[in-house]
Coordinates of C-alpha atoms and ligand atoms in Angstrom, one line a residue:
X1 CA -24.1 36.0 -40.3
X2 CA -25.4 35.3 -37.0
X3 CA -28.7 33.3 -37.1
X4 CA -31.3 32.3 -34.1
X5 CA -31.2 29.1 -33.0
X6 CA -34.3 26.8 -33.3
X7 CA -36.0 25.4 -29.8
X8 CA -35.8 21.9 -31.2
X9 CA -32.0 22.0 -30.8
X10 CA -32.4 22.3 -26.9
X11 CA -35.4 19.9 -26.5
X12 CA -33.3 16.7 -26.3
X13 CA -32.3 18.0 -23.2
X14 CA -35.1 16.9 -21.5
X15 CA -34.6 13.3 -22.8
X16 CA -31.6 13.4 -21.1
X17 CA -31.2 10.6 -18.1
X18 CA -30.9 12.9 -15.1
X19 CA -27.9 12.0 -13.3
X20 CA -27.0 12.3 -9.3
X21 CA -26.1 16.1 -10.7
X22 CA -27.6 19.4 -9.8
X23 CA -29.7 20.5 -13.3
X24 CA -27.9 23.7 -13.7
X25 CA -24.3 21.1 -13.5
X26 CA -26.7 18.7 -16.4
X27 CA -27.9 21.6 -18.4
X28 CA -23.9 23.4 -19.0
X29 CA -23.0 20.4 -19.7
X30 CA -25.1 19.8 -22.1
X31 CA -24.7 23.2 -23.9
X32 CA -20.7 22.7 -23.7
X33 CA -21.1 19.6 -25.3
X34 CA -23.7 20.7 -28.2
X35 CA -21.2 23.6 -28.4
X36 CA -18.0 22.1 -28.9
X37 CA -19.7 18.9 -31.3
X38 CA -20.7 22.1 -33.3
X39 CA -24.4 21.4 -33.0
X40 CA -24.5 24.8 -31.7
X41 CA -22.3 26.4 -34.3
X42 CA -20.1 29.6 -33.4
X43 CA -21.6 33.0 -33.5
X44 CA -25.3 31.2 -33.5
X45 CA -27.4 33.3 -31.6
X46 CA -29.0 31.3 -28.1
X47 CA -32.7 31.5 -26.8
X48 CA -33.1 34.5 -23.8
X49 CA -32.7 32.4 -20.5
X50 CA -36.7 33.2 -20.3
X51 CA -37.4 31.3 -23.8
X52 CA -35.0 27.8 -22.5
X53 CA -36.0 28.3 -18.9
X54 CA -39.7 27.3 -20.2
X55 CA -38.9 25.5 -23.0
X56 CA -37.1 22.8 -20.2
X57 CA -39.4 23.3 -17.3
X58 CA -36.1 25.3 -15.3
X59 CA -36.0 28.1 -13.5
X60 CA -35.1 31.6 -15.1
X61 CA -32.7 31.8 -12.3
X62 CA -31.1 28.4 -13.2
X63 CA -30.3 29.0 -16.7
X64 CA -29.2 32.6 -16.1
X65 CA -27.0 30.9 -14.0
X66 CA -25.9 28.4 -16.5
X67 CA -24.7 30.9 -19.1
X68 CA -23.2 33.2 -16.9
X69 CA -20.4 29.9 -16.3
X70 CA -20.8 29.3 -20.1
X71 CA -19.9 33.2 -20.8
X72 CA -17.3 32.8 -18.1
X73 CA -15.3 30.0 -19.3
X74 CA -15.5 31.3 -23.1
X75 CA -17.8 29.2 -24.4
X76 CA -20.3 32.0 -25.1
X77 CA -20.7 35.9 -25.7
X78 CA -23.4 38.3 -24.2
X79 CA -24.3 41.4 -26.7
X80 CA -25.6 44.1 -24.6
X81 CA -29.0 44.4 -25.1
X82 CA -29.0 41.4 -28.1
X83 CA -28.9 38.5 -25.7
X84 CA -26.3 35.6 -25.8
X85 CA -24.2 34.2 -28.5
X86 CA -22.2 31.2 -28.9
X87 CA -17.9 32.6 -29.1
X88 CA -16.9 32.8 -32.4
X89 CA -13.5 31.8 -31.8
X90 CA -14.6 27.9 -31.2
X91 CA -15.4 28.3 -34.9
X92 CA -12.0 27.8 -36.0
X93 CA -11.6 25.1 -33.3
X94 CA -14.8 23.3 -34.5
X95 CA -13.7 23.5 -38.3
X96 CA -10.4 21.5 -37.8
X97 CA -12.3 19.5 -35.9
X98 CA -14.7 18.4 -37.7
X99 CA -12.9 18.2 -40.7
X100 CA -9.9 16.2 -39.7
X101 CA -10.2 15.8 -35.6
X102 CA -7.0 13.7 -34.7
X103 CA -7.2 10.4 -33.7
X104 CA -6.2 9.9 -29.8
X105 CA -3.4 8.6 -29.5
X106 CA -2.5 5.6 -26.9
X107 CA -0.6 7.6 -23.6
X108 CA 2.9 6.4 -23.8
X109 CA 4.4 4.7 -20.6
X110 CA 7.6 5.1 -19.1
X111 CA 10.0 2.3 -19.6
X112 CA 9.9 2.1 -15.8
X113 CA 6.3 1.2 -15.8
X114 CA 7.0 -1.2 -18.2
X115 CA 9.5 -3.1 -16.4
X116 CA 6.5 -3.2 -13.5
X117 CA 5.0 -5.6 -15.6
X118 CA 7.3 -8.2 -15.6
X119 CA 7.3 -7.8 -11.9
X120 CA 5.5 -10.7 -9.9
X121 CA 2.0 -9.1 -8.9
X122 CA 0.8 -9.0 -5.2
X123 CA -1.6 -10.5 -3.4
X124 CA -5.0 -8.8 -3.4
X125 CA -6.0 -8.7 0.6
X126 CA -9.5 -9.2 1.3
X127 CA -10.2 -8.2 4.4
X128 CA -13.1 -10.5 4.3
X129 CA -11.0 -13.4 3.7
X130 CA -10.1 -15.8 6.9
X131 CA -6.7 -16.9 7.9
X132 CA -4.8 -13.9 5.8
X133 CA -1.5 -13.3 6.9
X134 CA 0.2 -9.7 8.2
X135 CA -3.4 -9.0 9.9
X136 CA -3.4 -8.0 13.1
X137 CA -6.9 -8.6 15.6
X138 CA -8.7 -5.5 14.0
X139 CA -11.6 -6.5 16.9
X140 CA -9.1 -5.8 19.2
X141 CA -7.8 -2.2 18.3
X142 CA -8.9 0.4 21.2
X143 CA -11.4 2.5 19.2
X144 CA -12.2 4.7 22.4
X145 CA -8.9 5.5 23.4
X146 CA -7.7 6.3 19.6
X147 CA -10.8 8.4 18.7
X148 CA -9.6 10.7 21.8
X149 CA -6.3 10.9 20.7
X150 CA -7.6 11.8 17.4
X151 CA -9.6 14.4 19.2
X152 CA -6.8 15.7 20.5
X153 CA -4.8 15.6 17.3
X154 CA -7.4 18.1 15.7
X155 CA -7.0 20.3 18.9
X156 CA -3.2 20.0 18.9
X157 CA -3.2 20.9 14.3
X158 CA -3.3 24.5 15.6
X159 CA -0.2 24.5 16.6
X160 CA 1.7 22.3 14.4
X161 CA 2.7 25.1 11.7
X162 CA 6.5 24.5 10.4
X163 CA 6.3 22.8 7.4
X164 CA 8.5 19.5 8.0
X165 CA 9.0 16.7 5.6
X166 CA 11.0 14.2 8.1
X167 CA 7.3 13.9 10.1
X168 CA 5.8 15.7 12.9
X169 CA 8.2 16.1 15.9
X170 CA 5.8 14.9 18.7
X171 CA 5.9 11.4 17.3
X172 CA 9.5 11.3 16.0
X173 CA 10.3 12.2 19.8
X174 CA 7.7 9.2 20.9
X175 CA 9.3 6.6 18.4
X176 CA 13.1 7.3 19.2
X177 CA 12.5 6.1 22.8
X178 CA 10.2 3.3 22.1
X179 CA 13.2 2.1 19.7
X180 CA 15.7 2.7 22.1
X181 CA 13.8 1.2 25.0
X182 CA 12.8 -2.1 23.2
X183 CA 14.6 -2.9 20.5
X184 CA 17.9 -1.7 21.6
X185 CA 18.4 0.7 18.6
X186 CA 20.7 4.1 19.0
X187 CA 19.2 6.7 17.2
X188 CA 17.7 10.5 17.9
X189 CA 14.4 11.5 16.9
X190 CA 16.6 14.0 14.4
X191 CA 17.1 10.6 12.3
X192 CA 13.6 9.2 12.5
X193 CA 11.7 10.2 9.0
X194 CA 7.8 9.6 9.0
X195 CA 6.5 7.6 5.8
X196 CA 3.0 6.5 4.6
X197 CA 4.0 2.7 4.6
X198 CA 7.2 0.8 4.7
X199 CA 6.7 0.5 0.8
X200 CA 6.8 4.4 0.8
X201 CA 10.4 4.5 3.1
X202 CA 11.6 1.3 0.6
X203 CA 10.8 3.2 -2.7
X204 CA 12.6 6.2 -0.9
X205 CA 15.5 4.6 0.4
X206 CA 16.4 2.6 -3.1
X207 CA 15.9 5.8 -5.5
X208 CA 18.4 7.7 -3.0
X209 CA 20.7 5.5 -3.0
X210 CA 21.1 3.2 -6.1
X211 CA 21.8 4.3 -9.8
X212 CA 20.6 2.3 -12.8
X213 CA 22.1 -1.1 -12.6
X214 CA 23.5 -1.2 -9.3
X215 CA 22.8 -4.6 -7.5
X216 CA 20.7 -5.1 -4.2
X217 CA 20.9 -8.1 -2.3
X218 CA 17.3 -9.7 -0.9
X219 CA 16.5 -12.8 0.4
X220 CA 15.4 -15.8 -1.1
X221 CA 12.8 -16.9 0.1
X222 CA 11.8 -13.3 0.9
X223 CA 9.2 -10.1 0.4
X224 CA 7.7 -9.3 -2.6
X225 CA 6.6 -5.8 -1.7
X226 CA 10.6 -4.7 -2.8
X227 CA 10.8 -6.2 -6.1
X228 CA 8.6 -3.0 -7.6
X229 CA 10.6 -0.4 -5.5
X230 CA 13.8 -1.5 -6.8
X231 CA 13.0 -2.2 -9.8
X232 CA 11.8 1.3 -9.9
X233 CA 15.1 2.7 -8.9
X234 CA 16.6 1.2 -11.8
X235 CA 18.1 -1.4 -9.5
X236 CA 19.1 -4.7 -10.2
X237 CA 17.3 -7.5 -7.4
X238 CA 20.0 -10.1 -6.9
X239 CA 18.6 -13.3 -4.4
X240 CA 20.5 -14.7 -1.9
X241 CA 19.5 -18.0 -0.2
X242 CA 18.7 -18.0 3.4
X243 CA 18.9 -20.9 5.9
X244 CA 17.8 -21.5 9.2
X245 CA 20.4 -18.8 10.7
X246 CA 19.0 -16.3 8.0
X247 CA 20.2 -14.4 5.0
X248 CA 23.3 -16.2 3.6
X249 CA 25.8 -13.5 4.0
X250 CA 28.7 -15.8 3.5
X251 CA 27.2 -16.7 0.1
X252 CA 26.5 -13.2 -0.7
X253 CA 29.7 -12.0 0.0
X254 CA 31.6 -14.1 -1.9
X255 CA 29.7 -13.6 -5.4
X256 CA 30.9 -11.3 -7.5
X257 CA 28.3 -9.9 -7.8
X258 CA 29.0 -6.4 -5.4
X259 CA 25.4 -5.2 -4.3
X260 CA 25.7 -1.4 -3.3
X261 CA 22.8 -2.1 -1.0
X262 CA 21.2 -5.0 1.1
X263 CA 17.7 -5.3 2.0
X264 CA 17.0 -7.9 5.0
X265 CA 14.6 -8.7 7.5
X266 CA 17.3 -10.0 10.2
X267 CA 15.0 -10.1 13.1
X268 CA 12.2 -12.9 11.5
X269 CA 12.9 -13.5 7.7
X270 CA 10.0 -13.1 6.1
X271 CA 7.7 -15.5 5.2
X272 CA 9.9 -18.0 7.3
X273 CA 10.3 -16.6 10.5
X274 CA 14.3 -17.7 10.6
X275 CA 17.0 -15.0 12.6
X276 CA 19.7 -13.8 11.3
X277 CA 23.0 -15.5 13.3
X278 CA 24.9 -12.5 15.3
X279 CA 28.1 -13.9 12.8
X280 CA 26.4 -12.9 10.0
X281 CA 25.4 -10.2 11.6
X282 CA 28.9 -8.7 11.7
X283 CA 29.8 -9.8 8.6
X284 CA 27.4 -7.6 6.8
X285 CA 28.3 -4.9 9.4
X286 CA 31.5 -5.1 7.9
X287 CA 30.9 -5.1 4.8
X288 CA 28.6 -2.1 4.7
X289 CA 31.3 -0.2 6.6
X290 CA 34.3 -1.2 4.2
X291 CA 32.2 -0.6 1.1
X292 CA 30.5 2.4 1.7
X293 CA 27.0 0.6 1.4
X294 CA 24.0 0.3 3.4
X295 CA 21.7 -2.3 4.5
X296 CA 18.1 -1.9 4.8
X297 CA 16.8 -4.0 8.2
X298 CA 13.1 -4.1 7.3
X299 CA 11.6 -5.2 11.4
X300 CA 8.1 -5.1 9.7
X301 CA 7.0 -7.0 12.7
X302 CA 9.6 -8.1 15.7
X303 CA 7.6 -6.9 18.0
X304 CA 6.1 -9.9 18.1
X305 CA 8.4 -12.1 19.6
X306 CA 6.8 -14.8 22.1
X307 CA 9.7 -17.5 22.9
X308 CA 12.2 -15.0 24.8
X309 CA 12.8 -11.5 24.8
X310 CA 12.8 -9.1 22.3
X311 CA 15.8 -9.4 20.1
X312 CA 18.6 -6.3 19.5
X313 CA 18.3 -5.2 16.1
X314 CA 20.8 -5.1 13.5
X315 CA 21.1 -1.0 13.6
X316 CA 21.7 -1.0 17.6
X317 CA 24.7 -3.7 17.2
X318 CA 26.9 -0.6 16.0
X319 CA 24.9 0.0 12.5
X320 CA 24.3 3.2 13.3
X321 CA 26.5 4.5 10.3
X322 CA 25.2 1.9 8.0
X323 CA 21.9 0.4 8.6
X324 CA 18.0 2.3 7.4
X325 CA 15.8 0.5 10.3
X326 CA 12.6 0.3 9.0
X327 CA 9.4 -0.3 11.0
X328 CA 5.4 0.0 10.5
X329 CA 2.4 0.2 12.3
X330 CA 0.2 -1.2 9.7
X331 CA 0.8 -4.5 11.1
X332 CA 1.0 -3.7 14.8
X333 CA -1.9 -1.6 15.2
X334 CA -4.3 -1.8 12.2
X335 CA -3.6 -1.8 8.7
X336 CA -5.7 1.4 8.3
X337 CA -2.9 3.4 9.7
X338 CA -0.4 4.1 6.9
X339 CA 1.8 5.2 9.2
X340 CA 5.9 3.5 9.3
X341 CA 9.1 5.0 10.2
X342 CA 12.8 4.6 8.7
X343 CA 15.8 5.7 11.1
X344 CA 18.6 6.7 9.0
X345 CA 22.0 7.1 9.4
X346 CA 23.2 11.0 10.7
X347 CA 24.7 11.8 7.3
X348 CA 21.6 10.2 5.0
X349 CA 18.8 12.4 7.1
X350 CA 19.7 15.8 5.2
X351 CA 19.5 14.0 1.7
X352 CA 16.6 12.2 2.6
X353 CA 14.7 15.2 4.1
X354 CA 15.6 17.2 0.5
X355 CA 14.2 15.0 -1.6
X356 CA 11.2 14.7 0.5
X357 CA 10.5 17.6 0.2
X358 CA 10.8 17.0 -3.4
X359 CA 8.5 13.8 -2.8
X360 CA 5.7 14.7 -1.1
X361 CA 6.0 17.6 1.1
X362 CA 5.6 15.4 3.9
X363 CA 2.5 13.8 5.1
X364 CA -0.8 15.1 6.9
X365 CA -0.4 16.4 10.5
X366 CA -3.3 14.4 12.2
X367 CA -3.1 10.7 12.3
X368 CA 0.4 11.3 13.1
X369 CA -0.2 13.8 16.1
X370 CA -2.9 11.3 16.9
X371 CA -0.7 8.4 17.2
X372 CA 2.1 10.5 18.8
X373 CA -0.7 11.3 21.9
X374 CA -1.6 7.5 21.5
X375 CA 1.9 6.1 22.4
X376 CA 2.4 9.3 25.3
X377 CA -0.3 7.9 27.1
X378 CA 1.1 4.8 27.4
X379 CA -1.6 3.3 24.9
X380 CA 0.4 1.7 22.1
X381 CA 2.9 -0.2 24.4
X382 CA -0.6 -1.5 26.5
X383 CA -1.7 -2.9 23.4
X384 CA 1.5 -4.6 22.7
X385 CA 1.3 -6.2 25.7
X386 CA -2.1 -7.8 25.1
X387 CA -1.7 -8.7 21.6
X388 CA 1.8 -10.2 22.3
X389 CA 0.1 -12.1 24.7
X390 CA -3.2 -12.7 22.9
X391 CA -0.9 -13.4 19.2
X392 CA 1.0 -16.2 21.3
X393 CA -2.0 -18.3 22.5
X394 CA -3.5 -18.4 18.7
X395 CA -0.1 -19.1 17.5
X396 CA -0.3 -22.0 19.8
X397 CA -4.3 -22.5 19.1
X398 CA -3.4 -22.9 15.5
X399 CA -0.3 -25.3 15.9
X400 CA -2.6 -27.5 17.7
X401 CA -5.4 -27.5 14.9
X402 CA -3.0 -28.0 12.5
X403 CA -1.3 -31.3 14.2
X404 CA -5.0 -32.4 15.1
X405 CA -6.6 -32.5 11.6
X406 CA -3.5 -32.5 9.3
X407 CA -1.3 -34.8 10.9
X408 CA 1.6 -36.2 8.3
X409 CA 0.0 -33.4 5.7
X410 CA 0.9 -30.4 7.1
X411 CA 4.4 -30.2 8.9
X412 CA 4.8 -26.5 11.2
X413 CA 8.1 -24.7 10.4
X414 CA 9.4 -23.5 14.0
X415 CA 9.6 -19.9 14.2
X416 CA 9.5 -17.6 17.4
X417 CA 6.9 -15.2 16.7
X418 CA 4.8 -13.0 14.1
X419 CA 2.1 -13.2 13.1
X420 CA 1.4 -16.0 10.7
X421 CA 3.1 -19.4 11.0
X422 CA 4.3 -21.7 7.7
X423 CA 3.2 -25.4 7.1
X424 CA 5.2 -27.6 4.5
X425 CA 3.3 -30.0 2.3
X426 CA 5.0 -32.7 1.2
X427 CA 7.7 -31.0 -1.0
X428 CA 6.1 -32.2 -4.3
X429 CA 2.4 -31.0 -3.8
X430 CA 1.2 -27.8 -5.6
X431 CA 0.7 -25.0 -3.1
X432 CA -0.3 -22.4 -5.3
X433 CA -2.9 -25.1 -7.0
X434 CA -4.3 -25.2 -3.3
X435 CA -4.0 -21.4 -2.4
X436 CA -6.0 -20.9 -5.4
X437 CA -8.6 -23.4 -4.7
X438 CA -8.9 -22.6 -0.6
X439 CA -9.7 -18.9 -2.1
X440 CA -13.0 -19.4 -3.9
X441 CA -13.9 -20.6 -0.4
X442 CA -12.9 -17.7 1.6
X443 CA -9.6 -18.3 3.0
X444 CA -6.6 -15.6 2.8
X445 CA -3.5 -18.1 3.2
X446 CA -0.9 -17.7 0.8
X447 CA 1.5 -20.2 -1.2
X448 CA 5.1 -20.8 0.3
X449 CA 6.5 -21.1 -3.1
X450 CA 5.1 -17.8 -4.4
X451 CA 7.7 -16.4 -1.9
X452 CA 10.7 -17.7 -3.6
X453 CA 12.7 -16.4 -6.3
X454 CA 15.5 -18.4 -7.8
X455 CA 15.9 -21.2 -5.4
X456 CA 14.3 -23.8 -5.5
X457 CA 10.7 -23.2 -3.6
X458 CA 9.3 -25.3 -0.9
X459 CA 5.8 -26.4 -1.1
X460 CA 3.7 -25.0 1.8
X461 CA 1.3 -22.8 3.5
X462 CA 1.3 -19.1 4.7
X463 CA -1.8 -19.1 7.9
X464 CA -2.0 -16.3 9.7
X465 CA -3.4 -16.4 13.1
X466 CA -2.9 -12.6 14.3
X467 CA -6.3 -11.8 13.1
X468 CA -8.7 -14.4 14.3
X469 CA -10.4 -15.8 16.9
X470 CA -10.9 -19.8 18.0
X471 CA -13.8 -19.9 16.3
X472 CA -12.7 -18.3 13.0
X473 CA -9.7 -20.3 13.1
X474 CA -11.6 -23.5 13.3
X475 CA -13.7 -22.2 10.4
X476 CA -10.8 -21.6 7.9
X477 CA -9.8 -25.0 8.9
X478 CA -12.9 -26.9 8.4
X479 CA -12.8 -25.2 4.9
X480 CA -9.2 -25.9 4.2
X481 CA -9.2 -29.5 5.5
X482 CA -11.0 -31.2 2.2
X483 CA -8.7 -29.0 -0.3
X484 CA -5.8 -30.2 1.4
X485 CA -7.3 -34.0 1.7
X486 CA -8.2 -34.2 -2.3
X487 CA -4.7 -32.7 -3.3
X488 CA -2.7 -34.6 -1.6
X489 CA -4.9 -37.9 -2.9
X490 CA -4.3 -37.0 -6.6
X491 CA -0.3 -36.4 -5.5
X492 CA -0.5 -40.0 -4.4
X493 CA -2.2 -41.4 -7.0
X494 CA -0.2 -39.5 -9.9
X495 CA 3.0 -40.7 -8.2
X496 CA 1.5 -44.4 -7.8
X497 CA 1.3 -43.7 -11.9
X498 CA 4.4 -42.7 -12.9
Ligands
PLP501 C1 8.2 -8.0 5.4 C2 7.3 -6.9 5.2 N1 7.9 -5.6 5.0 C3 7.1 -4.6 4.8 C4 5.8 -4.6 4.8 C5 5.0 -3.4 4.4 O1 4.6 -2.6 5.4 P1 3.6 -1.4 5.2 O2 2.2 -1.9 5.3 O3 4.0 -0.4 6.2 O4 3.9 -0.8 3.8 C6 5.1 -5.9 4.9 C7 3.7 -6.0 4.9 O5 3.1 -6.9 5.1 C8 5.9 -7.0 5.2 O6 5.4 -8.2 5.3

């Protein structure tokens, strides 16, 4: 039996907070809700949209509005000529509902995500922060000349149709010859695949080619950014030590342990800054030939090389057939631009291009049309060239600070480029106790130790100098200087204890 519903059940309505929504979006809202707690009960018969539209100050138009989208989505019934009832059906819903509504359950995680716990977290970056390493001079990006490319990007969307997950020819085409012009790789634009990120082309890479419990080889000291892609893939991270000639591939390849896959950053080792000798080189040439494996040369940032020209990479020293080049332009151009590349070996890019499909589909047409126009015009290789030039001088502006004001505190650890430089404490001093500390005041440098994984981690400092000016520089100093000063005091007078 059907029964009118009383005004009082809609008048709380208008003691309802009005939110940033549109009152017909606030009032079906609120008549789904009363509808589906049962306040409304099925079959109960509603007020005409004349009654509620004065009984809550609305418009007619409003509420007629508001119960066509209830009728619409089944929440209600219209009678011809006997006005609007709730649907009976909900009655059987409300019923078990309210007489035994099941207790949400927690959402059950995959084992994979997990395993991401155990992983070691990374770094929040606040932009805000000075001294942060991996940032290039964000004042320094050519806004004009990149909005017009981006104009031209939207003009050019027209045309750019074919669906294709390996990236959008134009910049594939503009990226084969930059890499064959500078960094001496061998590769056609066929093999270069478009990803949002290096992380992206990483977690791509290790899912294609590892199965659970296969080994990969990183470096130790190295980049954290793998450990979750890996991990991921079901592989098993296996460190390697690295030196001053790079990643110990005379170590690695006489463990038992058999990796299937190596990842390395040959050029600069990252956080370090050390290259990979051309005898190691060939050794893991070899092996990745022999073995049927692959290594992963992550170049995240050779391009900025200042003490002699750029070096060959390991993929254009005949690794062709067994080297993924990976490179980014988050860290050349401006972190805003999720934009990287790999180049894969001729008989990984129709794998890799099905499961990217799979994936993603491929990424959006613009920025990368944009940035394909940006380095046609000559743009990106112009910037290059002033920020290789302008990277050098606060390299050297910050070596000098450093020497100045922390003389016998903070040694430099020679490297011959990038974009941050690393400072050893005195090997017993607690970086990360100082990182922490130098953070509450605004400062973006990051602990060497953090960096390591089962060696034994040396103590120092991450700066990076890319991003900042003299000025800011000396700032992030001045600010550093009595963190530095106090830790080192308490080192002295805990040892003088002991
Ligand atoms: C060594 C190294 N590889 C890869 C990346 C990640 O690059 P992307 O920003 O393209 O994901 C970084 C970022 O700082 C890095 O330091």
């Amino acid at each position: 039996m059907s029964k009118q519903l009383h005004s009082e059940r809609f008048t709380p309505f208008l003691q309802q907070e009005q939110l940033q929504r549109p009152r017909y979006r606030a009032l079906f809202n609120y008549l789904q809700q009363r509808i589906l707690e049962g306040a409304l009960p099925p079959d109960s018969r509603l007020p005409s949209t004349r009654e509620l539209a004065e009984l809550l100050h609305l418009s007619r138009n409003t509420v007629k509005q508001v119960y066509e989208m209830l009728h619409s989505e089944g929440y209600i019934d219209t009678r011809q000529g006997d006005g609007s009832y709730v649907a009976p059906q909900l009655s059987l819903n409300h019923t078990q509902q309210t007489q035994s509504q099941p207790k949400r359950q927690p959402i059950q995680l995959s084992a994979m995500s997990a395993q991401l716990k155990k992983i070691r977290p990374l770094f929040h970056q606040d932009k805000q922060q000075l001294l942060l390493p991996a940032i290039p001079a964000l004042d320094q990006f050519p806004w004009p000349v990149w909005q017009r490319s981006v104009g031209h990007a939207g003009r050019q969307m027209r045309f750019s149709r074919d669906r294709n997950f390996m990236g959008e020819p134009p910049l594939r085409d503009e990226i084969a010859r930059y890499l064959n012009a500078t960094r001496g790789i061998r590769c056609t634009m066929e093999q270069v695949m478009i990803c949002s990120g290096s992380q992206q082309g990483m977690q791509l890479a290790f899912s294609m080619l590892l199965n659970p419990g296969d080994q990969v080889w990183v470096e130790d000291p190295g980049f954290p950014g793998i450990d979750g892609a890996i991990s991921n893939a079901g592989g098993i991270k296996v460190s390697i030590p690295i030196d001053r000639h790079g990643f110990r591939a005379d170590l690695a390849l006489a463990s038992e342990q058999q990796a299937r896959l190596a990842f390395i950053t040959p050029s600069r080792n990252f956080p370090l800054g050390y290259t990979l000798s051309i005898e190691r080189r060939l050794q893991l040439l070899q092996w990745a030939r022999t073995q049927g494996c692959c290594i992963i040369e992550d170049d995240y940032d050779s391009e900025f090389r200042f003490d002699g020209p750029p070096l060959t990479a390991l993929q254009g020293l005949d690794g062709e057939d067994s080297v993924i080049y990976s490179g980014t332009f988050s860290r050349i151009l401006h972190p805003a631009i999720r934009l990287a590349y790999l180049v894969l070996p001729p008989a990984l890019v129709a794998p890799f291009n099905q499961m990217r499909g799979f994936l993603d589909g491929g990424l959006s047409s613009l920025p990368q049309l944009a940035l394909a126009d940006f380095m046609s015009r000559g743009h990106f290789a112009g910037h290059l060239r002033r920020m290789r030039k302008l990277y050098k001088a606060r390299r050297a502006y910050l070596r000098q600070q450093v020497e100045q004001q922390f003389a016998g505190q903070l040694t430099l650890e020679p490297s011959d480029g990038g974009m941050h430089s690393v400072f050893l404490l005195p090997q017993t001093s607690d970086d990360k106790a100082i990182v922490e500390q130098a953070r509450a005041v605004g400062l973006g440098i990051r602990p060497l130790s953090y960096y390591y994984d089962q060696q034994a981690p040396r103590s120092g400092l991450v700066i990076g100098f890319a991003g900042y000016s003299e000025t800011q520089m000396e700032e992030g100093l001045r600010r550093l200087k009595p963190i530095v000063e106090q830790h080192l005091k308490h080192r002295e007078a805990n040892g003088r204890l002991h």
